[in-house]
Protein backbone atom coordinates (compact mmCIF):
# COMPACT_ATOMS: atom_id res chain seq x y z
CA UNK A 1 0.00 0.00 0.00
CA UNK A 2 2.90 2.36 0.66
CA UNK A 3 4.20 1.79 -2.86
CA UNK A 4 0.78 2.61 -4.29
CA UNK A 5 0.68 5.73 -2.13
CA UNK A 6 4.11 6.80 -3.41
CA UNK A 7 3.17 6.32 -7.06
CA UNK A 8 -0.06 8.27 -6.64
CA UNK A 9 1.74 10.98 -4.68
CA UNK A 10 4.29 11.31 -7.48
CA UNK A 11 1.47 11.66 -9.99
CA UNK A 12 0.02 14.47 -7.91
CA UNK A 13 3.29 16.30 -7.23
CA UNK A 14 5.40 15.68 -10.34
CA UNK A 15 3.01 14.93 -13.19
CA UNK A 16 -0.09 17.01 -12.55
CA UNK A 17 1.39 20.55 -12.16
CA UNK A 18 2.97 20.59 -15.67
CA UNK A 19 -0.17 18.95 -17.05
CA UNK A 20 -2.23 21.73 -15.46
CA UNK A 21 -0.02 24.37 -17.09
CA UNK A 22 -0.38 22.58 -20.39
CA UNK A 23 -4.16 22.65 -20.08
CA UNK A 24 -4.33 26.28 -18.95
CA UNK A 25 -2.12 27.67 -21.73
CA UNK A 26 -3.12 25.20 -24.41
CA UNK A 27 0.53 24.50 -25.26
CA UNK A 28 3.76 23.42 -23.59
CA UNK A 29 5.16 26.47 -21.76
CA UNK A 30 8.13 24.85 -20.03
CA UNK A 31 11.53 24.05 -21.56
CA UNK A 32 11.36 21.72 -24.55
CA UNK A 33 13.71 19.08 -23.17
CA UNK A 34 11.63 18.92 -20.00
CA UNK A 35 8.65 17.66 -22.04
CA UNK A 36 10.11 14.22 -22.72
CA UNK A 37 11.25 13.87 -19.10
CA UNK A 38 7.77 14.84 -17.89
CA UNK A 39 6.14 12.36 -20.29
CA UNK A 40 8.43 9.61 -19.01
CA UNK A 41 7.57 10.38 -15.39
CA UNK A 42 3.90 10.41 -16.36
CA UNK A 43 4.11 6.94 -17.90
CA UNK A 44 6.28 5.62 -15.06
CA UNK A 45 4.06 6.84 -12.23
CA UNK A 46 0.83 5.73 -13.89
CA UNK A 47 2.30 2.34 -14.80
CA UNK A 48 3.64 1.88 -11.27
CA UNK A 49 0.23 2.75 -9.87
CA UNK A 50 -1.51 0.19 -12.10
CA UNK A 51 1.09 -2.49 -11.38
CA UNK A 52 0.81 -1.81 -7.64
CA UNK A 53 -2.95 -2.32 -7.85
CA UNK A 54 -2.33 -5.62 -9.65
CA UNK A 55 0.10 -6.71 -6.92
CA UNK A 56 -2.37 -5.80 -4.19
CA UNK A 57 -5.04 -7.83 -5.98
CA UNK A 58 -2.68 -10.79 -6.30
CA UNK A 59 -1.75 -10.51 -2.63
CA UNK A 60 -5.40 -10.48 -1.55
CA UNK A 61 -6.15 -13.42 -3.86
CA UNK A 62 -3.34 -15.48 -2.35
CA UNK A 63 -4.50 -14.60 1.15
CA UNK A 64 -8.09 -15.64 0.46
CA UNK A 65 -7.40 -18.82 -1.51
CA UNK A 66 -4.78 -20.27 0.83
CA UNK A 67 -4.74 -18.45 4.15
CA UNK A 68 -2.68 -21.11 5.94
CA UNK A 69 0.12 -21.07 3.38
CA UNK A 70 0.07 -17.30 2.88
CA UNK A 71 2.70 -16.54 5.54
CA UNK A 72 5.05 -19.11 4.01
CA UNK A 73 4.59 -17.76 0.49
CA UNK A 74 4.56 -14.03 1.10
CA UNK A 75 7.65 -13.18 3.08
CA UNK A 76 8.88 -9.63 3.53
CA UNK A 77 11.81 -10.30 1.18
CA UNK A 78 9.46 -11.61 -1.51
CA UNK A 79 7.14 -8.63 -1.07
CA UNK A 80 10.07 -6.23 -1.39
CA UNK A 81 11.26 -8.04 -4.52
CA UNK A 82 7.78 -7.71 -6.06
CA UNK A 83 7.68 -3.99 -5.29
CA UNK A 84 11.16 -3.46 -6.74
CA UNK A 85 10.16 -5.42 -9.84
CA UNK A 86 7.07 -3.24 -10.21
CA UNK A 87 9.04 0.01 -10.11
CA UNK A 88 11.80 -1.39 -12.32
CA UNK A 89 9.32 -2.53 -14.96
CA UNK A 90 7.54 0.83 -14.85
CA UNK A 91 10.83 2.73 -15.15
CA UNK A 92 12.05 0.57 -18.03
CA UNK A 93 8.76 0.98 -19.88
CA UNK A 94 8.87 4.75 -19.53
CA UNK A 95 12.54 5.83 -19.72
CA UNK A 96 13.89 3.39 -22.31
CA UNK A 97 11.88 4.90 -25.20
CA UNK A 98 13.55 8.29 -24.59
Tab-separated table of N, CA, C and O in Angstrom:
chain	number	residue	atom	x	y	z
A	1	UNK	N	0.820	-1.199	0.000
A	1	UNK	CA	0.000	0.000	0.000
A	1	UNK	C	0.861	1.259	0.000
A	1	UNK	O	0.468	2.265	-0.587
A	2	UNK	N	2.015	1.200	0.635
A	2	UNK	CA	2.903	2.362	0.663
A	2	UNK	C	3.442	2.647	-0.739
A	2	UNK	O	3.556	3.806	-1.154
A	3	UNK	N	3.724	1.603	-1.489
A	3	UNK	CA	4.203	1.787	-2.858
A	3	UNK	C	3.122	2.422	-3.735
A	3	UNK	O	3.412	3.297	-4.557
A	4	UNK	N	1.886	1.994	-3.560
A	4	UNK	CA	0.775	2.606	-4.292
A	4	UNK	C	0.621	4.068	-3.893
A	4	UNK	O	0.413	4.943	-4.751
A	5	UNK	N	0.746	4.348	-2.606
A	5	UNK	CA	0.685	5.732	-2.131
A	5	UNK	C	1.768	6.587	-2.776
A	5	UNK	O	1.520	7.711	-3.212
A	6	UNK	N	2.996	6.042	-2.836
A	6	UNK	CA	4.106	6.805	-3.415
A	6	UNK	C	3.892	7.071	-4.901
A	6	UNK	O	4.181	8.172	-5.382
A	7	UNK	N	3.402	6.094	-5.630
A	7	UNK	CA	3.174	6.318	-7.058
A	7	UNK	C	2.070	7.347	-7.278
A	7	UNK	O	2.196	8.226	-8.145
A	8	UNK	N	1.018	7.283	-6.502
A	8	UNK	CA	-0.057	8.266	-6.641
A	8	UNK	C	0.375	9.656	-6.171
A	8	UNK	O	-0.025	10.665	-6.749
A	9	UNK	N	1.206	9.698	-5.135
A	9	UNK	CA	1.739	10.983	-4.678
A	9	UNK	C	2.629	11.613	-5.745
A	9	UNK	O	2.565	12.828	-5.985
A	10	UNK	N	3.436	10.796	-6.407
A	10	UNK	CA	4.291	11.313	-7.478
A	10	UNK	C	3.471	11.815	-8.660
A	10	UNK	O	3.844	12.798	-9.306
A	11	UNK	N	2.362	11.157	-8.935
A	11	UNK	CA	1.472	11.661	-9.988
A	11	UNK	C	0.965	13.046	-9.605
A	11	UNK	O	0.957	13.972	-10.420
A	12	UNK	N	0.566	13.189	-8.356
A	12	UNK	CA	0.017	14.469	-7.906
A	12	UNK	C	1.047	15.583	-7.811
A	12	UNK	O	0.731	16.747	-8.080
A	13	UNK	N	2.273	15.262	-7.440
A	13	UNK	CA	3.286	16.301	-7.225
A	13	UNK	C	4.175	16.560	-8.441
A	13	UNK	O	4.636	17.687	-8.640
A	14	UNK	N	4.456	15.537	-9.229
A	14	UNK	CA	5.398	15.677	-10.345
A	14	UNK	C	4.687	15.792	-11.681
A	14	UNK	O	5.075	16.595	-12.532
A	15	UNK	N	3.643	15.012	-11.880
A	15	UNK	CA	3.007	14.927	-13.192
A	15	UNK	C	1.904	15.967	-13.378
A	15	UNK	O	1.813	16.609	-14.432
A	16	UNK	N	1.085	16.154	-12.377
A	16	UNK	CA	-0.090	17.012	-12.545
A	16	UNK	C	0.201	18.514	-12.688
A	16	UNK	O	-0.475	19.183	-13.479
A	17	UNK	N	1.161	19.105	-11.966
A	17	UNK	CA	1.386	20.551	-12.159
A	17	UNK	C	1.773	20.939	-13.590
A	17	UNK	O	1.178	21.872	-14.146
A	18	UNK	N	2.727	20.239	-14.263
A	18	UNK	CA	2.973	20.587	-15.667
A	18	UNK	C	1.776	20.290	-16.569
A	18	UNK	O	1.528	21.025	-17.535
A	19	UNK	N	1.023	19.251	-16.252
A	19	UNK	CA	-0.175	18.951	-17.045
A	19	UNK	C	-1.211	20.063	-16.891
A	19	UNK	O	-1.898	20.422	-17.858
A	20	UNK	N	-1.305	20.621	-15.688
A	20	UNK	CA	-2.235	21.732	-15.459
A	20	UNK	C	-1.815	22.966	-16.264
A	20	UNK	O	-2.648	23.637	-16.880
A	21	UNK	N	-0.511	23.252	-16.272
A	21	UNK	CA	-0.022	24.371	-17.086
A	21	UNK	C	-0.295	24.146	-18.560
A	21	UNK	O	-0.664	25.077	-19.290
A	22	UNK	N	-0.121	22.924	-18.993
A	22	UNK	CA	-0.385	22.584	-20.386
A	22	UNK	C	-1.852	22.801	-20.739
A	22	UNK	O	-2.171	23.303	-21.827
A	23	UNK	N	-2.732	22.456	-19.840
A	23	UNK	CA	-4.164	22.652	-20.083
A	23	UNK	C	-4.564	24.124	-20.027
A	23	UNK	O	-5.391	24.589	-20.811
A	24	UNK	N	-3.984	24.870	-19.093
A	24	UNK	CA	-4.334	26.284	-18.948
A	24	UNK	C	-3.890	27.116	-20.145
A	24	UNK	O	-4.633	27.973	-20.625
A	25	UNK	N	-2.659	26.868	-20.628
A	25	UNK	CA	-2.122	27.672	-21.725
A	25	UNK	C	-2.411	27.077	-23.097
A	25	UNK	O	-2.216	27.749	-24.108
A	26	UNK	N	-2.820	25.834	-23.143
A	26	UNK	CA	-3.118	25.201	-24.413
A	26	UNK	C	-1.888	24.792	-25.202
A	26	UNK	O	-1.991	24.376	-26.348
A	27	UNK	N	-0.725	24.901	-24.607
A	27	UNK	CA	0.528	24.501	-25.259
A	27	UNK	C	1.552	24.251	-24.161
A	27	UNK	O	1.335	24.584	-23.000
A	28	UNK	N	2.690	23.697	-24.544
A	28	UNK	CA	3.756	23.416	-23.589
A	28	UNK	C	4.525	24.697	-23.325
A	28	UNK	O	5.118	25.272	-24.229
A	29	UNK	N	4.522	25.194	-22.091
A	29	UNK	CA	5.158	26.469	-21.762
A	29	UNK	C	6.513	26.303	-21.082
A	29	UNK	O	7.243	27.276	-20.930
A	30	UNK	N	6.851	25.090	-20.684
A	30	UNK	CA	8.131	24.849	-20.028
A	30	UNK	C	9.200	24.554	-21.081
A	30	UNK	O	8.919	24.527	-22.272
A	31	UNK	N	10.442	24.340	-20.634
A	31	UNK	CA	11.534	24.051	-21.565
A	31	UNK	C	11.224	22.808	-22.390
A	31	UNK	O	10.606	21.871	-21.925
A	32	UNK	N	11.677	22.807	-23.628
A	32	UNK	CA	11.365	21.718	-24.546
A	32	UNK	C	11.925	20.372	-24.125
A	32	UNK	O	11.269	19.343	-24.303
A	33	UNK	N	13.141	20.359	-23.586
A	33	UNK	CA	13.713	19.080	-23.172
A	33	UNK	C	13.047	18.526	-21.915
A	33	UNK	O	13.133	17.336	-21.626
A	34	UNK	N	12.354	19.357	-21.184
A	34	UNK	CA	11.626	18.916	-19.996
A	34	UNK	C	10.374	18.135	-20.375
A	34	UNK	O	9.877	17.332	-19.582
A	35	UNK	N	9.881	18.329	-21.596
A	35	UNK	CA	8.654	17.662	-22.038
A	35	UNK	C	8.825	16.147	-22.082
A	35	UNK	O	7.965	15.408	-21.600
A	36	UNK	N	9.923	15.670	-22.639
A	36	UNK	CA	10.114	14.222	-22.720
A	36	UNK	C	10.357	13.619	-21.337
A	36	UNK	O	9.904	12.500	-21.050
A	37	UNK	N	11.037	14.348	-20.470
A	37	UNK	CA	11.245	13.869	-19.100
A	37	UNK	C	9.918	13.798	-18.353
A	37	UNK	O	9.634	12.827	-17.648
A	38	UNK	N	9.089	14.820	-18.533
A	38	UNK	CA	7.774	14.836	-17.895
A	38	UNK	C	6.907	13.687	-18.411
A	38	UNK	O	6.226	13.010	-17.622
A	39	UNK	N	6.932	13.451	-19.718
A	39	UNK	CA	6.137	12.358	-20.288
A	39	UNK	C	6.602	11.010	-19.744
A	39	UNK	O	5.784	10.120	-19.469
A	40	UNK	N	7.908	10.862	-19.568
A	40	UNK	CA	8.427	9.608	-19.013
A	40	UNK	C	7.989	9.416	-17.567
A	40	UNK	O	7.614	8.308	-17.162
A	41	UNK	N	8.044	10.482	-16.778
A	41	UNK	CA	7.565	10.377	-15.391
A	41	UNK	C	6.074	10.096	-15.354
A	41	UNK	O	5.607	9.357	-14.480
A	42	UNK	N	5.334	10.661	-16.280
A	42	UNK	CA	3.898	10.410	-16.356
A	42	UNK	C	3.631	8.929	-16.591
A	42	UNK	O	2.847	8.294	-15.868
A	43	UNK	N	4.308	8.359	-17.584
A	43	UNK	CA	4.113	6.944	-17.897
A	43	UNK	C	4.601	6.071	-16.741
A	43	UNK	O	3.946	5.093	-16.373
A	44	UNK	N	5.744	6.427	-16.147
A	44	UNK	CA	6.282	5.616	-15.060
A	44	UNK	C	5.356	5.602	-13.847
A	44	UNK	O	5.057	4.542	-13.292
A	45	UNK	N	4.902	6.767	-13.430
A	45	UNK	CA	4.058	6.838	-12.228
A	45	UNK	C	2.711	6.163	-12.452
A	45	UNK	O	2.218	5.442	-11.572
A	46	UNK	N	2.118	6.367	-13.612
A	46	UNK	CA	0.831	5.732	-13.889
A	46	UNK	C	0.982	4.225	-14.031
A	46	UNK	O	0.146	3.458	-13.539
A	47	UNK	N	2.053	3.779	-14.676
A	47	UNK	CA	2.298	2.339	-14.802
A	47	UNK	C	2.578	1.719	-13.442
A	47	UNK	O	2.084	0.621	-13.134
A	48	UNK	N	3.358	2.392	-12.612
A	48	UNK	CA	3.638	1.877	-11.274
A	48	UNK	C	2.356	1.793	-10.448
A	48	UNK	O	2.164	0.832	-9.689
A	49	UNK	N	1.494	2.766	-10.601
A	49	UNK	CA	0.227	2.748	-9.867
A	49	UNK	C	-0.630	1.554	-10.297
A	49	UNK	O	-1.174	0.829	-9.453
A	50	UNK	N	-0.716	1.315	-11.600
A	50	UNK	CA	-1.505	0.190	-12.104
A	50	UNK	C	-0.894	-1.135	-11.672
A	50	UNK	O	-1.602	-2.050	-11.237
A	51	UNK	N	0.434	-1.249	-11.786
A	51	UNK	CA	1.094	-2.490	-11.384
A	51	UNK	C	0.980	-2.725	-9.880
A	51	UNK	O	0.846	-3.875	-9.434
A	52	UNK	N	1.013	-1.659	-9.087
A	52	UNK	CA	0.814	-1.809	-7.642
A	52	UNK	C	-0.589	-2.320	-7.329
A	52	UNK	O	-0.764	-3.148	-6.433
A	53	UNK	N	-1.585	-1.822	-8.047
A	53	UNK	CA	-2.946	-2.323	-7.851
A	53	UNK	C	-3.043	-3.796	-8.217
A	53	UNK	O	-3.733	-4.575	-7.542
A	54	UNK	N	-2.345	-4.198	-9.272
A	54	UNK	CA	-2.330	-5.618	-9.646
A	54	UNK	C	-1.673	-6.466	-8.563
A	54	UNK	O	-2.154	-7.565	-8.247
A	55	UNK	N	-0.566	-5.969	-7.989
A	55	UNK	CA	0.100	-6.708	-6.915
A	55	UNK	C	-0.766	-6.816	-5.669
A	55	UNK	O	-0.790	-7.855	-5.003
A	56	UNK	N	-1.469	-5.753	-5.345
A	56	UNK	CA	-2.370	-5.800	-4.185
A	56	UNK	C	-3.479	-6.816	-4.429
A	56	UNK	O	-3.831	-7.593	-3.537
A	57	UNK	N	-4.009	-6.851	-5.653
A	57	UNK	CA	-5.042	-7.834	-5.982
A	57	UNK	C	-4.507	-9.253	-5.890
A	57	UNK	O	-5.180	-10.142	-5.368
A	58	UNK	N	-3.292	-9.471	-6.389
A	58	UNK	CA	-2.676	-10.791	-6.302
A	58	UNK	C	-2.438	-11.183	-4.849
A	58	UNK	O	-2.695	-12.328	-4.455
A	59	UNK	N	-1.980	-10.252	-4.045
A	59	UNK	CA	-1.747	-10.507	-2.626
A	59	UNK	C	-3.040	-10.897	-1.919
A	59	UNK	O	-3.075	-11.860	-1.154
A	60	UNK	N	-4.111	-10.168	-2.170
A	60	UNK	CA	-5.404	-10.484	-1.545
A	60	UNK	C	-5.922	-11.824	-2.028
A	60	UNK	O	-6.521	-12.589	-1.263
A	61	UNK	N	-5.716	-12.133	-3.320
A	61	UNK	CA	-6.151	-13.418	-3.862
A	61	UNK	C	-5.433	-14.568	-3.171
A	61	UNK	O	-6.050	-15.568	-2.786
A	62	UNK	N	-4.107	-14.435	-3.026
A	62	UNK	CA	-3.341	-15.482	-2.353
A	62	UNK	C	-3.766	-15.637	-0.898
A	62	UNK	O	-3.813	-16.754	-0.370
A	63	UNK	N	-4.068	-14.542	-0.246
A	63	UNK	CA	-4.504	-14.603	1.154
A	63	UNK	C	-5.850	-15.309	1.292
A	63	UNK	O	-6.056	-16.090	2.214
A	64	UNK	N	-6.754	-15.051	0.354
A	64	UNK	CA	-8.091	-15.643	0.458
A	64	UNK	C	-8.094	-17.110	0.045
A	64	UNK	O	-8.755	-17.939	0.675
A	65	UNK	N	-7.354	-17.445	-1.025
A	65	UNK	CA	-7.403	-18.823	-1.512
A	65	UNK	C	-6.631	-19.801	-0.645
A	65	UNK	O	-7.001	-20.975	-0.563
A	66	UNK	N	-5.538	-19.358	-0.035
A	66	UNK	CA	-4.776	-20.269	0.830
A	66	UNK	C	-4.258	-19.517	2.052
A	66	UNK	O	-3.079	-19.167	2.124
A	67	UNK	N	-5.140	-19.261	2.997
A	67	UNK	CA	-4.737	-18.450	4.149
A	67	UNK	C	-3.686	-19.110	5.041
A	67	UNK	O	-2.897	-18.419	5.672
A	68	UNK	N	-3.651	-20.440	5.078
A	68	UNK	CA	-2.685	-21.111	5.942
A	68	UNK	C	-1.276	-21.099	5.356
A	68	UNK	O	-0.292	-21.105	6.085
A	69	UNK	N	-1.187	-21.096	4.035
A	69	UNK	CA	0.124	-21.073	3.383
A	69	UNK	C	0.577	-19.659	3.026
A	69	UNK	O	1.661	-19.476	2.490
A	70	UNK	N	-0.249	-18.675	3.290
A	70	UNK	CA	0.074	-17.298	2.880
A	70	UNK	C	1.350	-16.791	3.538
A	70	UNK	O	2.195	-16.194	2.873
A	71	UNK	N	1.510	-17.026	4.828
A	71	UNK	CA	2.697	-16.541	5.544
A	71	UNK	C	3.977	-17.189	5.016
A	71	UNK	O	5.039	-16.577	5.024
A	72	UNK	N	3.870	-18.431	4.566
A	72	UNK	CA	5.048	-19.109	4.011
A	72	UNK	C	5.394	-18.578	2.622
A	72	UNK	O	6.560	-18.489	2.254
A	73	UNK	N	4.369	-18.253	1.854
A	73	UNK	CA	4.585	-17.761	0.489
A	73	UNK	C	5.018	-16.306	0.454
A	73	UNK	O	5.936	-15.941	-0.270
A	74	UNK	N	4.336	-15.472	1.192
A	74	UNK	CA	4.562	-14.032	1.101
A	74	UNK	C	5.431	-13.564	2.262
A	74	UNK	O	4.944	-13.107	3.280
A	75	UNK	N	6.712	-13.674	2.078
A	75	UNK	CA	7.650	-13.183	3.083
A	75	UNK	C	7.939	-11.711	2.801
A	75	UNK	O	7.596	-11.187	1.738
A	76	UNK	N	8.576	-11.055	3.741
A	76	UNK	CA	8.884	-9.634	3.534
A	76	UNK	C	9.903	-9.456	2.411
A	76	UNK	O	9.830	-8.481	1.654
A	77	UNK	N	10.834	-10.384	2.283
A	77	UNK	CA	11.810	-10.295	1.178
A	77	UNK	C	11.130	-10.478	-0.176
A	77	UNK	O	11.446	-9.775	-1.133
A	78	UNK	N	10.182	-11.381	-0.259
A	78	UNK	CA	9.463	-11.607	-1.510
A	78	UNK	C	8.579	-10.403	-1.841
A	78	UNK	O	8.469	-10.008	-3.002
A	79	UNK	N	7.969	-9.818	-0.841
A	79	UNK	CA	7.141	-8.627	-1.075
A	79	UNK	C	7.998	-7.462	-1.557
A	79	UNK	O	7.613	-6.742	-2.481
A	80	UNK	N	9.163	-7.286	-0.945
A	80	UNK	CA	10.074	-6.230	-1.386
A	80	UNK	C	10.555	-6.471	-2.807
A	80	UNK	O	10.644	-5.531	-3.606
A	81	UNK	N	10.832	-7.716	-3.148
A	81	UNK	CA	11.256	-8.041	-4.516
A	81	UNK	C	10.149	-7.736	-5.521
A	81	UNK	O	10.424	-7.231	-6.623
A	82	UNK	N	8.903	-8.014	-5.164
A	82	UNK	CA	7.785	-7.706	-6.060
A	82	UNK	C	7.618	-6.198	-6.247
A	82	UNK	O	7.352	-5.724	-7.354
A	83	UNK	N	7.794	-5.445	-5.185
A	83	UNK	CA	7.680	-3.988	-5.285
A	83	UNK	C	8.815	-3.419	-6.133
A	83	UNK	O	8.592	-2.548	-6.989
A	84	UNK	N	10.026	-3.908	-5.926
A	84	UNK	CA	11.158	-3.456	-6.740
A	84	UNK	C	10.968	-3.830	-8.204
A	84	UNK	O	11.295	-3.046	-9.098
A	85	UNK	N	10.429	-5.013	-8.462
A	85	UNK	CA	10.156	-5.421	-9.837
A	85	UNK	C	9.102	-4.531	-10.477
A	85	UNK	O	9.207	-4.188	-11.666
A	86	UNK	N	8.110	-4.135	-9.701
A	86	UNK	CA	7.068	-3.242	-10.211
A	86	UNK	C	7.658	-1.906	-10.647
A	86	UNK	O	7.397	-1.432	-11.755
A	87	UNK	N	8.456	-1.294	-9.786
A	87	UNK	CA	9.038	0.013	-10.109
A	87	UNK	C	10.072	-0.099	-11.226
A	87	UNK	O	10.183	0.797	-12.062
A	88	UNK	N	10.819	-1.195	-11.262
A	88	UNK	CA	11.800	-1.385	-12.325
A	88	UNK	C	11.107	-1.548	-13.671
A	88	UNK	O	11.522	-0.939	-14.669
A	89	UNK	N	10.071	-2.343	-13.716
A	89	UNK	CA	9.320	-2.527	-14.957
A	89	UNK	C	8.692	-1.221	-15.421
A	89	UNK	O	8.728	-0.887	-16.613
A	90	UNK	N	8.139	-0.458	-14.497
A	90	UNK	CA	7.537	0.826	-14.849
A	90	UNK	C	8.594	1.807	-15.359
A	90	UNK	O	8.368	2.537	-16.333
A	91	UNK	N	9.763	1.828	-14.722
A	91	UNK	CA	10.834	2.730	-15.155
A	91	UNK	C	11.383	2.316	-16.511
A	91	UNK	O	11.646	3.184	-17.372
A	92	UNK	N	11.553	1.035	-16.737
A	92	UNK	CA	12.050	0.572	-18.028
A	92	UNK	C	11.055	0.872	-19.152
A	92	UNK	O	11.465	1.261	-20.261
A	93	UNK	N	9.782	0.718	-18.868
A	93	UNK	CA	8.760	0.977	-19.882
A	93	UNK	C	8.646	2.459	-20.207
A	93	UNK	O	8.183	2.829	-21.295
A	94	UNK	N	9.061	3.321	-19.291
A	94	UNK	CA	8.874	4.754	-19.532
A	94	UNK	C	10.151	5.464	-19.966
A	94	UNK	O	10.101	6.356	-20.801
A	95	UNK	N	11.303	5.093	-19.417
A	95	UNK	CA	12.536	5.834	-19.720
A	95	UNK	C	13.337	5.242	-20.882
A	95	UNK	O	14.139	5.947	-21.477
A	96	UNK	N	13.157	3.962	-21.184
A	96	UNK	CA	13.894	3.389	-22.312
A	96	UNK	C	13.496	3.996	-23.658
A	96	UNK	O	14.356	4.204	-24.499
A	97	UNK	N	12.229	4.289	-23.903
A	97	UNK	CA	11.882	4.898	-25.199
A	97	UNK	C	12.471	6.279	-25.439
A	97	UNK	O	12.548	6.724	-26.584
A	98	UNK	N	12.934	6.977	-24.393
A	98	UNK	CA	13.549	8.293	-24.595
A	98	UNK	C	14.823	8.108	-25.366
A	98	UNK	O	15.219	8.809	-26.214
